[in-house]
Short mmCIF file of C-alpha atoms and ligand atoms in Angstrom, two decimals:
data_model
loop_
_atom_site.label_atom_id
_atom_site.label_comp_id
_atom_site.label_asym_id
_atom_site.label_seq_id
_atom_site.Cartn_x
_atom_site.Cartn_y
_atom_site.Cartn_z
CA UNK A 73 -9.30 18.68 16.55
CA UNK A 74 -9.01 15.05 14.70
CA UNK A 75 -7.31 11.98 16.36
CA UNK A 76 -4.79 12.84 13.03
CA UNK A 77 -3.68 16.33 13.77
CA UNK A 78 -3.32 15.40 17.81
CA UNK A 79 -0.92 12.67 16.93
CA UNK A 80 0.94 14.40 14.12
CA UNK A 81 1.15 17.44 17.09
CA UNK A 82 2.38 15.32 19.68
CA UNK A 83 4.98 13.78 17.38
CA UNK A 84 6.30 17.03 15.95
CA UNK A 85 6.27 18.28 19.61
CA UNK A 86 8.40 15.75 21.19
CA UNK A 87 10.82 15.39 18.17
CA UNK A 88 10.64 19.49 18.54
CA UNK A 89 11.94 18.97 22.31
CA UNK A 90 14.46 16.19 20.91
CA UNK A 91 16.29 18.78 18.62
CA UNK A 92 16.19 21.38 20.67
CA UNK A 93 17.83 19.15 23.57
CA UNK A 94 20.48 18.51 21.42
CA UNK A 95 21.13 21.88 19.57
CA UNK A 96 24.39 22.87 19.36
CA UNK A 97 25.97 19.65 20.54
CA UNK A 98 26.87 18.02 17.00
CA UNK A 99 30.11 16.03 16.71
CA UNK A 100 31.31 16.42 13.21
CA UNK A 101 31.59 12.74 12.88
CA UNK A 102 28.09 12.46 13.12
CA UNK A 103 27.01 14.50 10.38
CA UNK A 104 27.12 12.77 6.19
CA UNK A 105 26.55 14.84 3.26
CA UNK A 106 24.13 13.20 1.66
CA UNK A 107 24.42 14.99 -1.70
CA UNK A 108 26.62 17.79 -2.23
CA UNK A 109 25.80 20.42 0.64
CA UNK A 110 22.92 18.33 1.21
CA UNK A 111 23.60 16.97 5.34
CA UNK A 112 21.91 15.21 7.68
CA UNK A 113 22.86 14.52 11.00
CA UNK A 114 22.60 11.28 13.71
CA UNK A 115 19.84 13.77 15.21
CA UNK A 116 18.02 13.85 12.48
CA UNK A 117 17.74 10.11 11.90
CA UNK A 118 16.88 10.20 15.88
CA UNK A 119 14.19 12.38 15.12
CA UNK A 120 12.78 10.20 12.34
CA UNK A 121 12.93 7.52 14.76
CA UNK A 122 10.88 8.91 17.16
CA UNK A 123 8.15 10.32 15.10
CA UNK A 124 7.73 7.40 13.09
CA UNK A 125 6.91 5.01 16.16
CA UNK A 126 4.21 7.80 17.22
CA UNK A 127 2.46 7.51 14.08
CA UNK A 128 2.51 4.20 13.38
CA UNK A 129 1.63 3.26 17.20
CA UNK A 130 -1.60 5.38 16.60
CA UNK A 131 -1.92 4.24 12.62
CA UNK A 132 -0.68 1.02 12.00
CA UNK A 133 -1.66 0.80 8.73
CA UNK A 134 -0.99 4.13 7.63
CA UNK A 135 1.59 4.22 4.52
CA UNK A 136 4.47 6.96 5.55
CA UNK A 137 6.96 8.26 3.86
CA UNK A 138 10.21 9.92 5.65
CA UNK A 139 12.87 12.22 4.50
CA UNK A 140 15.85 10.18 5.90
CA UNK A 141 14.43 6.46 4.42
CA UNK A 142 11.94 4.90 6.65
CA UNK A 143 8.70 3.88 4.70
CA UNK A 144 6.49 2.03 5.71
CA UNK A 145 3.89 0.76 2.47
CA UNK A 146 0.26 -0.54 2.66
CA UNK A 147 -2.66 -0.39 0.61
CA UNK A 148 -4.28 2.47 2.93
CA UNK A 149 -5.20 5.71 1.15
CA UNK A 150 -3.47 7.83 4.25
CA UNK A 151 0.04 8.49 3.74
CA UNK A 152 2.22 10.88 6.18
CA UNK A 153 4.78 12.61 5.04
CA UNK A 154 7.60 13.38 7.41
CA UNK A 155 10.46 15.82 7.46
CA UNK A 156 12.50 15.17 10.96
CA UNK A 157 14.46 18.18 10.81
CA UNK A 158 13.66 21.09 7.89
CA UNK A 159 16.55 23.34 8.07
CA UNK A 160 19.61 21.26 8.82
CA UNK A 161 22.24 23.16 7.63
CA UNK A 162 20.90 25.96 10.21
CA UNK A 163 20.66 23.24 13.35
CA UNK A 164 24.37 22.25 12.31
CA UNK A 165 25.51 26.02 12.60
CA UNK A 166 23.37 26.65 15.42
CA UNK A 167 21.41 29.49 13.70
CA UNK A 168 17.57 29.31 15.52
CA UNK A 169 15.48 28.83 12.19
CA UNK A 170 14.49 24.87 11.89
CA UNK A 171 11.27 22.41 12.36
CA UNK A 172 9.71 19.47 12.83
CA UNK A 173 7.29 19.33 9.45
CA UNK A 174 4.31 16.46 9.16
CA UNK A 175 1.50 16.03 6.82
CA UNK A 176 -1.41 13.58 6.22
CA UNK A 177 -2.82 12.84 2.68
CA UNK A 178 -5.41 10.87 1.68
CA UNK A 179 -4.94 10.17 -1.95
CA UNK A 180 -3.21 12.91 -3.64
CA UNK A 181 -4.85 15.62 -0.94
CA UNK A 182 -3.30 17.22 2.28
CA UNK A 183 -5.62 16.41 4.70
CA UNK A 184 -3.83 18.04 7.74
CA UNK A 185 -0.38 19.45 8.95
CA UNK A 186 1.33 20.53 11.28
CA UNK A 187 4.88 22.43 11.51
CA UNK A 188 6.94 22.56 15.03
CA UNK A 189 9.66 25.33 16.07
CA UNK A 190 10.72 24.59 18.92
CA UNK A 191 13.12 27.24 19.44
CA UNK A 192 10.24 29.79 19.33
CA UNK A 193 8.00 27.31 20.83
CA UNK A 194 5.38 27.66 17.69
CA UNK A 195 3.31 24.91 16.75
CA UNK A 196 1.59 25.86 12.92
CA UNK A 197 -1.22 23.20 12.58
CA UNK A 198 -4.31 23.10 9.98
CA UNK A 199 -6.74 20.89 9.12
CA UNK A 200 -8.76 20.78 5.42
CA UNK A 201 -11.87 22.98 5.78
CA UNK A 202 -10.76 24.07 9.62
CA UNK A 203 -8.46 27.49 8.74
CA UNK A 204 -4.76 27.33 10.27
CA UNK A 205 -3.43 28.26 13.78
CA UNK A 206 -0.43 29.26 15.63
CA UNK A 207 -0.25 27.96 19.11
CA UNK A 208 -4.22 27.26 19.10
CA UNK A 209 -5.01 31.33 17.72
CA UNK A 210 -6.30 31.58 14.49
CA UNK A 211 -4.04 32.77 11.08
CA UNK A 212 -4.22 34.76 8.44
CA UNK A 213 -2.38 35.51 5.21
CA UNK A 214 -1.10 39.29 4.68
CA UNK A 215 -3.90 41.82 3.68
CA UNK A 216 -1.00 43.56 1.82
CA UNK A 217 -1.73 43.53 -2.12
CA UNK A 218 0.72 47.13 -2.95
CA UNK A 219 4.10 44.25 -4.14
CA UNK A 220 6.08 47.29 -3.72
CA UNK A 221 5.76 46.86 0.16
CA UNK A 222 6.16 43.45 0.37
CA UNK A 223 8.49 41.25 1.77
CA UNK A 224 9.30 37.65 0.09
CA UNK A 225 11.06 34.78 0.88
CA UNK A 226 13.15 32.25 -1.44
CA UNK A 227 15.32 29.34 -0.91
CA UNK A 228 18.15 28.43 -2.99
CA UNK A 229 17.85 26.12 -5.64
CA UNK A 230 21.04 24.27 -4.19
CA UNK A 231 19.70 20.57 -5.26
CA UNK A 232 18.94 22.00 -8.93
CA UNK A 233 21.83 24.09 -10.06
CA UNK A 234 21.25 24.31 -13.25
CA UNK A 235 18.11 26.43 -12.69
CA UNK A 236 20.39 28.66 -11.07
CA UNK A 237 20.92 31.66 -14.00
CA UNK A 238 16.85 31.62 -14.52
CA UNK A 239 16.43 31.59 -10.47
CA UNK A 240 18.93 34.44 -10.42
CA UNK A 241 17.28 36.43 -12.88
CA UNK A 242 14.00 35.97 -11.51
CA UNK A 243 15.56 37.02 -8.06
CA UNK A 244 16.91 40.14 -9.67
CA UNK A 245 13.38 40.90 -11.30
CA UNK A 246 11.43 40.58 -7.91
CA UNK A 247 14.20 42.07 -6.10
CA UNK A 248 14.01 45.46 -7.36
CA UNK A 249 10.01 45.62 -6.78
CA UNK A 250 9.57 44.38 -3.88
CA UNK A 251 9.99 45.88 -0.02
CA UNK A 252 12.79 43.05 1.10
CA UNK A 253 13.77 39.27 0.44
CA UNK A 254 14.41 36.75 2.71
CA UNK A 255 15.95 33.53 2.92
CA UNK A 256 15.63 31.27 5.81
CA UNK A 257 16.87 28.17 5.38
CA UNK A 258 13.32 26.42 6.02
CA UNK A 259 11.19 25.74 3.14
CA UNK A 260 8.59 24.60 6.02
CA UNK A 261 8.62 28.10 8.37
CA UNK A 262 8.90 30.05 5.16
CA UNK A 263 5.32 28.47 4.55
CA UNK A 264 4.22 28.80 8.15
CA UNK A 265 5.35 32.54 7.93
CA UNK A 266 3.52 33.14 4.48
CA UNK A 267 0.19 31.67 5.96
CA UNK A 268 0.78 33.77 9.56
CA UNK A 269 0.73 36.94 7.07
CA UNK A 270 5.24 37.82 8.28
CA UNK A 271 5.85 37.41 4.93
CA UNK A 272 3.61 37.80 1.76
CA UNK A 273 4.79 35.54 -0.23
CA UNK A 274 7.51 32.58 -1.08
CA UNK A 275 8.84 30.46 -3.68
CA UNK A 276 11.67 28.11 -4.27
CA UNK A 277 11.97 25.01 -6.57
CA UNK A 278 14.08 21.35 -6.00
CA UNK A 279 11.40 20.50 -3.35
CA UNK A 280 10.25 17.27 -1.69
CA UNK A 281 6.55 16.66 -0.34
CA UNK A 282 7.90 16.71 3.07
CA UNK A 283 9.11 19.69 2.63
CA UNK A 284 6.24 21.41 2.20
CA UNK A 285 3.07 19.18 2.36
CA UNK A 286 2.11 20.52 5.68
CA UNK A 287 3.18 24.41 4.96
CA UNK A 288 1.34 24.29 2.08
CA UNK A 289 -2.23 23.62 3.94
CA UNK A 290 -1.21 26.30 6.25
CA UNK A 291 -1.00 28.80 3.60
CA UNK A 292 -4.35 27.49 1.94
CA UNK A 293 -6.49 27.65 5.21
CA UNK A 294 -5.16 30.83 6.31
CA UNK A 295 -6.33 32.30 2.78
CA UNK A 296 -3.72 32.23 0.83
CA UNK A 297 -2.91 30.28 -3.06
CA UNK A 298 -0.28 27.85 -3.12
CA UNK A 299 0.74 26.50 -6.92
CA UNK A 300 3.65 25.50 -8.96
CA UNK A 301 5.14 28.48 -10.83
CA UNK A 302 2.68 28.16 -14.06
CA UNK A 303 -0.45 27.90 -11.12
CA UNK A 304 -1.11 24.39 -11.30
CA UNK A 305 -1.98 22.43 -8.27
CA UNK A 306 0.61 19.82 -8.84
CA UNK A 307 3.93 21.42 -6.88
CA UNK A 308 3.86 18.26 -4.63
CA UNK A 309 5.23 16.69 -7.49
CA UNK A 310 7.33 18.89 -9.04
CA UNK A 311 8.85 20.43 -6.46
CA UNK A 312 8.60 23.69 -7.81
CA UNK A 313 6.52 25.94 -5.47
CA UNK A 314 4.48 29.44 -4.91
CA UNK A 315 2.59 31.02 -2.38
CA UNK A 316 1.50 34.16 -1.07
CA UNK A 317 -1.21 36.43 -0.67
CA UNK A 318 -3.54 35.59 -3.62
CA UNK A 319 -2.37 39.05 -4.66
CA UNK A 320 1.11 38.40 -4.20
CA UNK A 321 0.50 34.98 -5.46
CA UNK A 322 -0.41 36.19 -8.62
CA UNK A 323 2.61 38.51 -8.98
CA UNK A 324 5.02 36.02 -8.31
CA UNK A 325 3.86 33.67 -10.72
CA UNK A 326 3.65 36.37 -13.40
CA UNK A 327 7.76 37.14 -13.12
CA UNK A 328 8.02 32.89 -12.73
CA UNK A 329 6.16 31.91 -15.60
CA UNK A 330 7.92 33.47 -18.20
CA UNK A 331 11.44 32.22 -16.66
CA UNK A 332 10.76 28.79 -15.96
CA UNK A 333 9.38 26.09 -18.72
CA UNK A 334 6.75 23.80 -17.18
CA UNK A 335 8.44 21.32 -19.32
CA UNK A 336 12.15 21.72 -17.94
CA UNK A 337 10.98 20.60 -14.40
CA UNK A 338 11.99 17.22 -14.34
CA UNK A 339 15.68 18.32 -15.03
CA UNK A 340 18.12 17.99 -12.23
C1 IPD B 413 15.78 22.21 3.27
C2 IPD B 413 15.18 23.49 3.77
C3 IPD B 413 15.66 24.67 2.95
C4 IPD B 413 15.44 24.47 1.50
C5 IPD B 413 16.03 23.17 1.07
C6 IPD B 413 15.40 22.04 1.86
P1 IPD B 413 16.32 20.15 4.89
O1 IPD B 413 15.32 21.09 3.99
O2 IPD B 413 13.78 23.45 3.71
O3 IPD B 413 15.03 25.86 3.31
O4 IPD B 413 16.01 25.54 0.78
O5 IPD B 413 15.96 22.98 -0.27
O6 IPD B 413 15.82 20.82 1.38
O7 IPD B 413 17.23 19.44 3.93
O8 IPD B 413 17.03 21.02 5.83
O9 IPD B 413 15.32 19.22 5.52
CA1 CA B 414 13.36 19.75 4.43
CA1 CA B 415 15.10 17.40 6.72
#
């Protein structure tokens, strides 16, 4: 394992036994909506906190980027991206599905990542060229390829409403082919579960690279095709995001593509 994916383990880990210390135990006054049913909590920012100084004890000159604000810029190629707490609407209600998510580039590519639930006490961690792993076994995406039997999961697109008549349409379409949907309330587990073959396949749009930086190697080095919905490489920056099964893959992408216009994904 490299010095990067032990640190970005250890931090994920001990902000992992942070929120799970403090689960259920949420004054309201400590929780801002940051955008309209978009929260964060003082536990999330706590999080941030303590991830951050790991990193950048081990990497001081590492760029990073956080979810809740902290950056810290350089002219290094290796920039971490960090989500504290992916699924915070689920911590707040106390419902078991969140994580710690953390991934290294170096330029425009994921070089590692690693996701951390600590209510299941499953740490998702891959490294470019090294395959994926749950809890130190190796992962693998679904051998499923019959769509008819298999089950996908979505998120909302609750930060881009206006997508929200194509996304339901495109829900309806997939809906009535496949075996069952799924929605989870973490972008990061939903790619953790796609690469660990629970479900074959996922997409959602409205995205952030912390979101799914780290997921997103997961899938890849377990064997399965991540892309935006017109299979382009680019869904770090667009936010709009596939992956499955390269079967499955391909599937969803055929019922996205003709819904979604690459050229529309800058809208809000
Ligand atoms: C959210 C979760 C959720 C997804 C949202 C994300 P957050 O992250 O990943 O599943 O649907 O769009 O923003 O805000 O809880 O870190
Ligand atoms: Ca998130
Ligand atoms: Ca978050």
């Amino acid at each position: 394992m490299s010095r990067f994916l032990e640190v970005a383990a250890d931090a994920a880990r001990t902000a992992g036994k942070f929120l799970l210390e403090n689960r259920g135990r949420i004054p309201p006054d400590q929780i801002t909506e940051k955008a309209k049913n978009d929260f964060v909590t003082r536990i999330d920012q706590q999080s941030e906190e303590i991830i951050l100084k790991i990193l950048h004890d081990a990497f001081p000159d590492h760029q990073i980027v956080a979810e809740e604000g902290s950056r810290r810029r350089s002219d290094s190629p290796y920039r971490w991206f960090v989500d504290p707490l992916d699924g915070t609407t689920n911590f707040i209600q106390n419902l078991p599905m969140f994580a710690v998510s953390i991934a290294l580039l170096k330029e425009s590519e994921v070089l590692c990542g690693v996701v951390y639930d600590p209510v299941h006490d499953e740490l998702f961690q891959a490294e470019r060229g090294q395959g994926a792993f749950c809890n130190g076994k190796p992962i693998r995406v679904s051998q499923e390829n019959n769509f008819s039997r298999a089950v996908i999961a979505t998120g909302f697109p609750h930060r881009r409403k206006i997508y929200l008549p194509d996304y339901l349409l495109t829900f309806n379409e997939i809906f009535l082919r496949c075996s069952g949907m799924r929605r989870c309330g973490s972008a990061a587990l939903d790619l953790c579960y796609t690469a660990a073959g629970r479900y074959e396949g996922y997409w959602e749009l409205g995205l952030s690279p912390w979101d799914v930086a780290a997921g997103s190697l997961l899938v890849s080095e377990a064997g399965g095709k991540v892309s935006d919905f017109w299979n382009r490489p680019d869904f770090l920056k667009s936010g709009f995001i596939v992956a499955g099964n390269p079967s499955t893959h391909a599937r969803l992408i055929d019922f996205l593509k003709i819904r979604f216009q690459p050229e529309n994904n800058l809208g809000d």
